[in-house]
Amino acid sequence: MNKLVKTITERKSTRTFENRPISEETKIMILEKIRTLTNPFDVKIRYNLIDNTEKDTTQKLGTYGVIRNPSNFITATLVDDKFALEALGYEMEDLILYLTNIGIGSCWLGGTFNRGQFAKEVGLKEDEIIPIILPIGYIADKKSITEKVMRKMSKGDSRKDWLELFFKSDFNTQLLISEAGVYSEALEMVRLGPSASNKQPWRIIKDGNKFHFYEYSTPGYSKMFSYDIQRIDMGIAAAHFSLSAKAKGFVGNFSVEEPSLKVPENTLYKFTWIGDENMTGKAKEIVLAGGCFWGTEKYLSLIKGIISTEVGYANGNTPFPTYQDVCYKDTGHTEAVKVIYDSAVINLTAVLSLFYDVINPTSINKQGNDVGSQYRSGIYYVDESDLEVIQKSIIELQAKYDEKIAIEVLPLDNYTTAEEYHQKYLDKNPGGYCHIGPDKFKKAMDS
Ligand SMILES: Cc1cc2nc3c(=O)[nH]c(=O)nc-3n(C[C@H](O)[C@H](O)[C@H](O)COP(=O)(O)O)c2cc1C
């Protein structure tokens, strides 16, 4: 799991904060993040960071008791042009994920705040609206009763089923997870996104390298606003999709296509994410464990056709282990390398054959000098259809050995990206320990 996936998976709305102000240093970081926010719709949004702790009780800004002890509010004001609310959803979600990463809690507020009071505070201009405010602060250990009630009411912890949201070519055909290929993670991140009253209005049709985004507009829901609040949710979906795709190395752009497809009632076309044609459908993923991941990553990264590599911990018993956990807490993970390869340049059989060249495939829980279950060898797949290819290549490998092949073959499970200092370790530390000889690196480069 890469860092973004972890952040999206772990983020939850915070409505009860510790009663203390955010540090000045953190405020500076937040302001810098706000300054650099961008969106694919080229819309300008005006933000304000308002201190709440300095105000006395009578001046405190109102959230109808929903939010407890926020240190600050971030307000967003804009002119309601085409795609302005989608742009707001995109930028603010990017900001919220950043806040989550630095330990600051937040909660989207589109309804439960005193709009008039905030409008006055930010000097709202005549042509502007103030659709969203974001209370922020340190997350309190205990939730207030109001927060517990709000979560229950909006069923904040539940999400719609994948098959209700994602389609193939048209709205009559559901998109299976296995058919989403390397984009399954980006779609899953859309599915997990926050939305107003948790209505999850996003519907997506995959058509080759194109992903058409539609809004299922809940009848009557936006009547209480002067604008369609679910457009903000669509911006959140766009952010989760494109940021997740980018984190995996897939580039693409948003554009407006107006596909002539038959749409269900109350469903509106919004925009399309178009993936780079050279990559879509050809990029594939496999996770390989071959002893200490420093050397294995270096070796695999040199092979022609391998687009990107990342080291992590795979197939253990706990969801987010650290290096210390893996080494000392018996979590059962193995040191692994996540490989994204261009299947038009190199196929899985060839990747595996080069991988076998740098491991002792019959050795149990040991590679080079390293001993222990974290050094077991393994092939972990994310695409069910790869299993047949893997099994065939293991049979061919077995024919070359008397001893039994000890490579574990399993679907990828409980994968977590390793800490930054482990990534590209041998590039950062050229003299660092490595169980793979320089002749092998040369061979990989010449492959
Ligand atoms: C555009 C938008 C507006 C929201 N408005 C409110 C609000 O006015 N009050 C509130 O308590 N929560 C609000 N929420 C938070 C949602 O209820 C929450 O994101 C959803 O229930 C999912 O829960 P989670 O964020 O903990 O995953 C809003 C969320 C979004 C995206």
XYZ file of C-alpha atoms and ligand atoms in Angstrom:
478
model
C 0.000 0.000 0.000
C 1.536 3.326 -0.962
C 1.411 6.320 1.361
C -1.518 7.965 -0.418
C -3.585 4.776 -0.274
C -2.833 4.491 3.441
C -3.841 8.128 4.020
C -7.105 7.793 2.088
C -7.917 4.520 3.828
C -7.235 5.865 7.318
C -8.727 9.387 7.025
C -11.995 9.994 8.812
C -13.879 13.206 9.512
C -12.909 14.710 12.884
C -15.579 16.644 14.743
C -14.010 16.669 18.240
C -10.623 18.355 18.638
C -8.196 18.798 21.522
C -8.659 22.164 23.177
C -5.300 23.647 22.087
C -4.106 25.705 19.138
C -2.207 24.284 16.190
C 1.506 25.180 16.509
C 2.829 28.180 14.570
C 5.223 25.918 12.659
C 2.365 23.675 11.505
C 0.288 26.702 10.520
C 3.119 27.868 8.276
C 3.232 24.419 6.646
C -0.534 24.509 6.084
C -0.388 27.993 4.543
C 2.386 26.842 2.217
C 0.322 23.825 1.138
C -2.688 26.091 0.496
C -0.507 28.416 -1.573
C 0.548 25.572 -3.868
C -2.884 23.939 -4.367
C -3.914 23.488 -7.997
C -6.818 21.835 -9.782
C -7.320 20.395 -13.275
C -10.155 22.850 -14.010
C -8.011 25.992 -13.711
C -10.406 27.621 -11.280
C -9.207 30.175 -8.737
C -10.305 29.626 -5.150
C -9.785 32.058 -2.290
C -8.806 30.543 1.062
C -8.639 32.051 4.548
C -7.100 30.538 7.669
C -9.055 31.824 10.654
C -7.866 31.477 14.245
C -10.650 30.283 16.493
C -8.846 29.852 19.800
C -8.100 33.564 20.154
C -11.749 34.537 19.900
C -13.696 34.846 23.151
C -16.804 32.691 23.610
C -19.247 35.286 22.299
C -17.245 35.767 19.087
C -16.647 32.077 18.330
C -17.765 31.047 14.878
C -20.797 28.798 14.775
C -21.114 25.175 13.698
C -24.386 24.483 15.555
C -22.535 22.419 18.159
C -21.413 19.853 15.586
C -17.723 20.699 15.892
C -15.929 20.813 19.267
C -12.820 22.933 19.962
C -11.504 23.569 16.442
C -8.190 25.415 16.552
C -8.764 27.045 13.159
C -11.133 27.191 10.228
C -10.054 27.128 6.609
C -12.700 28.792 4.471
C -13.051 28.504 0.704
C -14.794 31.205 -1.294
C -15.295 31.349 -5.046
C -17.356 32.594 -7.952
C -19.724 29.773 -8.937
C -18.523 29.347 -12.527
C -18.473 26.112 -14.524
C -16.423 23.468 -12.646
C -15.761 25.858 -9.732
C -17.294 23.523 -7.150
C -15.567 20.481 -8.662
C -12.288 22.425 -8.463
C -12.984 23.208 -4.813
C -13.620 19.510 -4.099
C -10.359 18.596 -5.815
C -8.138 21.144 -4.064
C -9.634 20.873 -0.620
C -9.415 17.078 -0.629
C -5.757 17.358 -1.619
C -5.339 19.698 1.357
C -7.252 17.357 3.708
C -5.032 14.410 2.755
C -1.992 16.577 3.461
C -3.436 17.556 6.860
C -4.108 13.882 7.638
C -0.465 13.097 6.910
C 0.800 15.722 9.334
C -1.562 14.601 12.109
C -4.183 17.345 11.757
C -7.840 16.330 11.806
C -10.547 18.066 9.764
C -14.156 17.785 8.653
C -15.799 19.031 5.457
C -18.675 21.319 6.456
C -21.109 22.274 3.716
C -24.270 22.492 5.775
C -23.784 22.689 9.516
C -22.196 26.131 9.861
C -23.442 29.669 10.266
C -22.892 30.826 6.695
C -23.752 34.483 7.384
C -21.247 34.719 10.225
C -18.427 33.183 8.176
C -19.309 35.300 5.115
C -18.838 38.404 7.261
C -15.578 37.094 8.728
C -13.985 36.579 5.281
C -15.513 39.690 3.682
C -17.513 37.723 1.096
C -17.778 39.656 -2.172
C -21.080 40.089 -3.983
C -20.327 37.579 -6.737
C -18.819 34.985 -4.374
C -20.262 32.060 -2.447
C -18.872 30.291 0.615
C -19.787 26.643 0.050
C -17.366 25.012 2.459
C -15.521 25.619 5.682
C -13.020 23.224 7.200
C -12.555 23.111 10.973
C -9.081 21.802 11.800
C -7.065 20.889 14.890
C -5.461 18.080 16.843
C -7.728 15.034 17.008
C -9.192 14.430 20.492
C -8.979 10.908 21.928
C -12.675 10.844 22.772
C -15.485 11.745 20.361
C -18.298 14.020 21.577
C -21.800 12.531 21.715
C -22.852 14.863 18.863
C -20.025 13.483 16.741
C -21.075 9.905 17.455
C -24.665 10.783 16.484
C -23.517 12.561 13.268
C -21.438 9.539 12.223
C -24.362 7.212 12.839
C -26.813 9.441 10.965
C -24.636 9.762 7.881
C -23.490 6.109 8.132
C -19.995 7.627 7.897
C -18.216 4.290 8.093
C -20.026 2.521 5.267
C -19.399 2.760 1.529
C -21.354 1.589 -1.515
C -20.382 -1.624 -3.220
C -17.847 -1.420 -6.071
C -20.367 -2.887 -8.570
C -22.871 -0.128 -7.796
C -20.365 2.549 -8.812
C -18.176 1.361 -11.676
C -19.142 0.263 -15.191
C -17.588 -0.952 -18.420
C -18.310 0.835 -21.734
C -21.897 1.682 -20.716
C -24.186 1.746 -17.690
C -25.560 -1.736 -18.425
C -22.304 -3.558 -17.768
C -20.671 -3.641 -14.341
C -16.895 -3.372 -14.188
C -15.346 -6.254 -12.275
C -12.331 -5.430 -10.090
C -10.223 -7.825 -12.158
C -11.180 -5.896 -15.330
C -9.975 -2.575 -13.925
C -6.357 -3.771 -14.187
C -3.771 -1.332 -12.876
C -6.534 1.230 -12.271
C -8.332 -0.898 -9.674
C -6.532 0.924 -6.856
C -7.430 4.404 -8.195
C -11.103 3.372 -8.486
C -11.056 1.853 -5.019
C -9.741 5.185 -3.707
C -12.720 6.959 -5.337
C -15.029 4.471 -3.625
C -13.557 5.281 -0.205
C -13.855 9.067 -0.589
C -15.873 11.331 1.714
C -19.033 12.994 0.387
C -21.831 15.238 1.596
C -24.087 13.117 3.856
C -21.995 10.180 2.607
C -24.189 9.910 -0.511
C -21.265 8.859 -2.772
C -22.722 10.289 -5.992
C -19.821 9.234 -8.239
C -20.390 6.747 -11.058
C -17.571 5.921 -13.463
C -17.561 4.203 -16.844
C -14.255 2.722 -17.999
C -13.905 2.769 -21.755
C -10.395 1.634 -22.681
C -7.994 4.289 -21.448
C -10.870 6.690 -20.706
C -12.732 7.019 -17.431
C -15.997 8.972 -17.750
C -17.166 10.508 -14.459
C -20.916 10.921 -13.850
C -22.789 12.434 -10.930
C -25.817 10.612 -9.615
C -27.664 13.626 -8.288
C -29.724 12.590 -5.242
C -33.249 13.933 -5.954
C -34.073 16.967 -3.812
C -30.805 16.808 -1.873
C -29.247 20.048 -3.107
C -32.499 22.024 -2.717
C -31.317 23.376 0.631
C -28.345 25.066 -1.074
C -28.161 27.697 -3.803
C -25.867 25.314 -5.717
C -25.422 21.589 -6.283
C -23.272 20.502 -3.319
C -22.642 17.092 -4.907
C -20.444 18.779 -7.514
C -17.929 19.133 -4.669
C -18.088 15.363 -4.135
C -17.287 14.900 -7.835
C -14.163 17.015 -7.370
C -13.154 14.794 -4.444
C -13.597 11.732 -6.689
C -11.437 13.377 -9.368
C -8.710 14.092 -6.803
C -8.683 10.560 -5.404
C -8.566 9.049 -8.879
C -5.882 11.204 -10.449
C -3.656 11.460 -7.353
C -3.779 7.662 -6.877
C -3.070 6.999 -10.551
C -0.172 9.465 -10.416
C 1.241 7.816 -7.273
C 1.419 4.589 -9.293
C 3.173 6.318 -12.177
C 0.178 6.646 -14.531
C -0.281 9.991 -16.156
C -3.502 11.324 -17.561
C -5.564 14.467 -18.027
C -9.112 15.576 -17.448
C -11.169 16.821 -20.361
C -14.815 17.221 -21.295
C -15.926 14.693 -23.908
C -19.717 14.435 -23.737
C -19.805 10.702 -24.617
C -23.096 9.831 -26.300
C -24.101 7.134 -23.824
C -27.518 6.361 -22.460
C -27.562 7.408 -18.804
C -29.849 6.370 -15.935
C -32.242 8.898 -14.399
C -30.720 11.821 -12.453
C -27.272 10.967 -13.757
C -25.189 13.765 -15.257
C -21.967 13.538 -17.252
C -19.169 15.605 -15.679
C -15.693 14.982 -17.122
C -13.352 12.296 -18.418
C -9.897 11.260 -17.244
C -7.858 10.116 -20.221
C -4.837 7.960 -19.456
C -1.684 8.133 -21.533
C -2.424 5.689 -24.385
C 1.102 4.372 -24.375
C 0.632 3.086 -20.856
C -2.991 2.161 -20.346
C -3.660 -1.528 -20.677
C 0.010 -2.306 -21.018
C 1.219 -1.429 -17.531
C 1.001 -4.379 -15.144
C 1.936 -5.025 -11.544
C 3.650 -7.885 -9.731
C 5.218 -8.039 -6.267
C 8.416 -10.053 -5.856
C 10.262 -11.047 -2.688
C 13.852 -12.152 -3.085
C 15.637 -11.597 0.225
C 16.838 -8.160 1.348
C 14.739 -5.723 -0.688
C 17.531 -3.174 -1.169
C 19.399 -5.296 -3.711
C 16.308 -6.885 -5.257
C 14.846 -3.440 -5.972
C 18.073 -2.136 -7.482
C 18.343 -5.200 -9.734
C 14.720 -5.161 -10.909
C 14.737 -1.389 -11.501
C 17.519 -1.808 -14.078
C 15.541 -4.191 -16.302
C 14.249 -2.731 -19.562
C 10.448 -2.475 -19.559
C 10.185 -2.095 -15.792
C 8.513 1.280 -15.328
C 8.785 1.696 -11.578
C 9.748 -0.144 -8.410
C 8.974 0.388 -4.755
C 9.987 -1.610 -1.680
C 7.461 -2.737 0.916
C 6.292 -5.462 3.250
C 4.014 -8.146 1.831
C 1.734 -10.939 2.964
C 1.994 -10.703 6.730
C -0.676 -10.699 9.404
C -1.015 -6.983 10.211
C -2.144 -4.102 7.971
C 0.495 -1.342 8.373
C 3.759 -2.750 9.733
C 6.915 -0.689 10.152
C 10.412 -2.050 9.523
C 10.815 -2.521 13.293
C 7.551 -4.507 13.437
C 8.662 -6.760 10.583
C 12.100 -7.362 12.148
C 11.109 -7.768 15.790
C 7.375 -8.372 16.114
C 6.946 -11.479 14.040
C 4.342 -9.916 11.736
C 4.964 -12.545 9.072
C 5.692 -10.039 6.285
C 8.346 -10.578 3.682
C 10.570 -7.836 2.255
C 9.210 -7.318 -1.239
C 9.479 -5.155 -4.342
C 6.390 -3.845 -6.093
C 7.128 -3.822 -9.802
C 5.135 -1.968 -12.470
C 6.191 -3.167 -15.909
C 5.214 -2.360 -19.463
C 3.815 -5.646 -20.745
C 4.324 -4.475 -24.332
C 8.094 -4.422 -23.681
C 8.546 -7.331 -21.260
C 6.111 -10.078 -20.305
C 5.649 -11.640 -16.873
C 7.503 -14.833 -17.815
C 10.576 -12.772 -18.730
C 10.355 -10.686 -15.524
C 10.157 -13.892 -13.465
C 13.007 -15.528 -15.320
C 15.269 -12.538 -14.551
C 14.051 -12.623 -10.937
C 14.945 -16.335 -10.563
C 18.457 -15.437 -11.639
C 19.135 -13.513 -8.399
C 17.577 -15.824 -5.818
C 18.216 -19.294 -4.522
C 14.713 -20.621 -5.274
C 15.048 -23.726 -3.086
C 16.247 -21.896 0.010
C 13.676 -21.637 2.812
C 13.597 -18.329 4.729
C 17.128 -17.438 3.649
C 18.730 -15.455 0.835
C 22.422 -14.516 0.914
C 23.447 -13.750 4.495
C 19.922 -12.931 5.577
C 17.955 -15.480 7.553
C 14.350 -15.331 8.790
C 10.820 -15.455 7.385
C 11.075 -11.813 6.250
C 13.652 -13.045 3.706
C 11.542 -15.843 2.209
C 11.105 -15.670 -1.541
C 7.689 -15.032 -3.010
C 5.625 -13.991 -6.006
C 2.477 -12.062 -5.102
C -0.034 -11.275 -7.832
C -2.833 -8.700 -8.080
C -4.263 -10.009 -11.331
C -5.869 -13.447 -11.027
C -4.999 -14.238 -14.654
C -1.269 -14.027 -13.813
C -1.485 -17.150 -11.647
C -1.400 -19.537 -14.595
C 1.713 -17.831 -16.018
C 3.420 -17.942 -12.607
C 2.584 -21.628 -12.038
C 3.886 -22.549 -15.479
C 7.156 -20.714 -14.877
C 7.581 -22.400 -11.455
C 7.112 -25.836 -13.079
C 9.800 -24.980 -15.626
C 12.087 -23.748 -12.849
C 11.506 -26.920 -10.804
C 12.733 -29.010 -13.730
C 16.177 -27.447 -13.227
C 16.439 -28.363 -9.504
C 16.384 -31.594 -7.484
C 15.296 -29.853 -4.300
C 11.775 -28.495 -4.032
C 11.227 -24.887 -5.140
C 10.475 -22.815 -2.020
C 9.003 -19.695 -3.661
C 5.677 -18.729 -2.106
C 2.984 -17.924 -4.707
C -0.057 -16.087 -3.352
C -2.420 -13.186 -4.081
C -0.931 -9.968 -2.676
C -2.187 -9.302 0.846
C -1.528 -6.711 3.574
C 1.041 -4.862 1.470
C 2.545 -1.682 2.952
C 5.083 0.625 1.345
C 8.337 0.619 3.320
C 9.749 3.756 4.941
C 11.283 6.374 2.634
C 14.880 5.587 3.681
C 14.504 2.040 2.315
C 13.327 3.253 -1.112
C 16.093 3.156 -3.771
C 18.422 2.455 -0.841
C 21.441 1.438 -2.902
C 21.164 4.573 -5.066
C 21.196 6.679 -1.901
C 23.923 4.501 -0.311
C 26.053 3.093 -3.143
C 28.328 1.196 -0.731
C 25.390 -0.326 1.181
C 24.941 -4.029 1.889
C 23.762 -6.065 -1.069
C 23.330 -9.819 -1.519
C 23.301 -9.505 -5.313
C 26.616 -9.246 -7.170
C 27.540 -6.396 -9.608
C 27.644 -8.873 -12.540
C 23.898 -9.396 -12.094
C 23.227 -5.655 -12.191
C 25.133 -5.499 -15.460
C 23.067 -8.388 -16.809
C 19.844 -6.609 -15.838
C 20.996 -3.455 -17.614
C 21.788 -5.431 -20.756
C 18.474 -7.300 -20.659
C -19.071 18.375 0.458
C -19.226 17.821 1.843
C -20.032 18.467 2.775
C -20.149 17.968 4.080
N -20.894 18.662 5.003
C -20.953 18.233 6.293
C -21.641 18.999 7.273
O -22.217 20.042 6.990
N -21.636 18.546 8.551
C -20.993 17.393 8.916
O -21.009 17.046 10.101
N -20.334 16.628 7.995
C -20.288 17.031 6.706
N -19.587 16.300 5.766
C -18.864 15.073 6.168
C -19.551 13.795 5.672
O -20.719 13.538 6.415
C -18.546 12.624 5.766
O -17.462 12.897 4.930
C -19.151 11.297 5.368
O -20.194 10.946 6.250
C -18.106 10.165 5.386
O -17.469 10.062 6.631
P -15.894 10.194 6.752
O -15.499 11.542 6.234
O -15.574 10.037 8.209
O -15.296 9.095 5.913
C -19.480 16.769 4.454
C -18.684 16.111 3.499
C -18.546 16.634 2.219
C -17.649 15.939 1.247
